[in-house]
Amino acid sequence: MHELALARGVVEVIEEQAAAQRFRRVVRVRLVIGALSHVEPEALAFGFDAVSRGTVAEGAALVIDRPPGQAYCLDCEATVTVDERAAPCPRCAGWRLMITGGDDMRIKDLEVE
Ligand SMILES: [Zn+2]
């Protein structure tokens, strides 16, 4: 379950921020998990609860934004929305798509006290 490792990475980043910016507690964490990112939001939330125990992020609410996948179609020269990586263009049914967004996971912002 690679979400557990990702959750650990998120908590590590938060702890580094806490040390640098001297906050004691995180109230809310907003994550962006693109629809094409291969990250399961529920599994990540579960992992986050487990690995944040005893850290500044313990008890923080996790808010997950889930932007759709975006791709540029070389055939119809348009930016389209795709649900999965291995999908044809929804406009022209072509397969020459370049993924341009919705494929990453990152921390968007933290609400701290
Ligand atoms: Zn197309």
Coordinates of C-alpha atoms and ligand atoms in Angstrom, one line a residue:
M1 CA 0.0 0.0 0.0
H2 CA 2.0 3.0 -1.3
E3 CA -0.5 5.4 0.2
L4 CA 1.0 4.8 3.6
A5 CA 4.4 5.9 2.4
L6 CA 2.8 8.9 0.8
A7 CA 1.0 9.8 4.0
R8 CA 4.3 9.5 5.8
G9 CA 5.9 11.9 3.3
V10 CA 3.1 14.4 3.8
V11 CA 3.5 14.3 7.6
E12 CA 7.3 14.7 7.2
V13 CA 6.8 17.8 5.1
I14 CA 4.3 19.2 7.7
E15 CA 6.8 18.5 10.5
E16 CA 9.5 20.4 8.5
Q17 CA 7.2 23.3 8.0
A18 CA 6.3 23.3 11.7
A19 CA 9.9 23.5 12.7
A20 CA 10.6 26.2 10.2
Q21 CA 7.5 28.3 10.8
R22 CA 7.2 27.5 14.5
F23 CA 3.5 26.4 14.6
R24 CA 2.4 23.8 17.2
R25 CA -0.6 22.3 15.6
V26 CA -2.2 21.7 12.2
V27 CA -5.9 22.1 12.1
R28 CA -6.5 21.3 8.4
V29 CA -4.5 19.9 5.6
R30 CA -5.6 20.4 2.0
L31 CA -4.2 17.9 -0.5
V32 CA -4.6 17.9 -4.2
I33 CA -4.8 14.3 -5.5
G34 CA -5.3 14.3 -9.3
A35 CA -7.6 11.7 -10.7
L36 CA -4.7 10.2 -12.7
S37 CA -2.3 10.2 -9.8
H38 CA -2.6 6.5 -8.9
V39 CA -3.3 7.5 -5.3
E40 CA -6.5 6.2 -3.6
P41 CA -7.8 9.1 -1.5
E42 CA -9.5 6.9 1.2
A43 CA -6.4 4.8 1.6
L44 CA -4.3 8.0 1.9
A45 CA -6.7 9.4 4.5
F46 CA -6.5 6.2 6.5
G47 CA -2.7 6.2 6.4
F48 CA -2.6 9.8 7.4
D49 CA -4.6 9.2 10.5
A50 CA -2.2 6.4 11.5
V51 CA 1.1 8.1 10.8
S52 CA 0.1 11.6 12.1
R53 CA -0.4 10.3 15.6
G54 CA 2.0 11.9 18.0
T55 CA 2.9 14.6 15.5
V56 CA 1.8 18.2 15.0
A57 CA -0.6 16.9 12.4
E58 CA -2.5 14.6 14.8
G59 CA -6.2 15.2 14.6
A60 CA -5.9 17.5 11.6
A61 CA -8.8 17.4 9.2
L62 CA -7.8 16.2 5.8
V63 CA -9.4 18.0 2.8
I64 CA -8.8 16.3 -0.5
D65 CA -9.3 18.1 -3.8
R66 CA -9.7 15.7 -6.7
P67 CA -9.1 17.6 -10.0
P68 CA -9.9 15.6 -13.1
G69 CA -7.2 14.4 -15.5
Q70 CA -6.4 16.8 -18.4
A71 CA -4.8 15.9 -21.6
Y72 CA -3.9 17.6 -24.9
C73 CA -5.0 15.8 -28.0
L74 CA -2.5 15.9 -30.9
D75 CA -5.2 14.9 -33.4
C76 CA -7.9 17.4 -32.7
E77 CA -5.6 19.9 -31.0
A78 CA -7.8 20.5 -28.0
T79 CA -7.4 20.2 -24.2
V80 CA -9.7 17.5 -23.0
T81 CA -10.7 15.9 -19.7
V82 CA -9.9 12.2 -19.3
D83 CA -10.9 9.8 -16.5
E84 CA -7.9 7.5 -16.9
R85 CA -4.5 7.4 -18.5
A86 CA -5.3 4.7 -21.0
A87 CA -8.3 6.4 -22.5
P88 CA -9.0 7.7 -26.0
C89 CA -9.8 11.3 -26.7
P90 CA -13.4 12.0 -25.8
R91 CA -13.7 14.4 -28.8
C92 CA -12.2 12.4 -31.7
A93 CA -11.6 9.0 -30.2
G94 CA -7.9 9.3 -31.1
W95 CA -5.1 7.9 -28.9
R96 CA -2.4 10.6 -29.2
L97 CA -3.0 12.3 -25.9
M98 CA -0.4 14.0 -23.8
I99 CA -1.3 14.1 -20.1
T100 CA -1.1 17.8 -19.0
G101 CA -2.7 17.8 -15.6
G102 CA -4.5 15.9 -12.8
D103 CA -1.6 13.4 -12.5
D104 CA 0.1 14.7 -9.4
M105 CA -0.3 14.7 -5.6
R106 CA 0.7 17.7 -3.5
I107 CA 0.0 19.6 -0.3
K108 CA -2.0 22.7 -1.3
D109 CA -2.2 24.5 2.0
L110 CA -2.1 24.1 5.8
E111 CA -4.3 25.7 8.4
V112 CA -2.2 26.0 11.6
E113 CA -2.4 27.4 15.0
Ligands
ZN1 ZN -8.9 14.4 -30.0

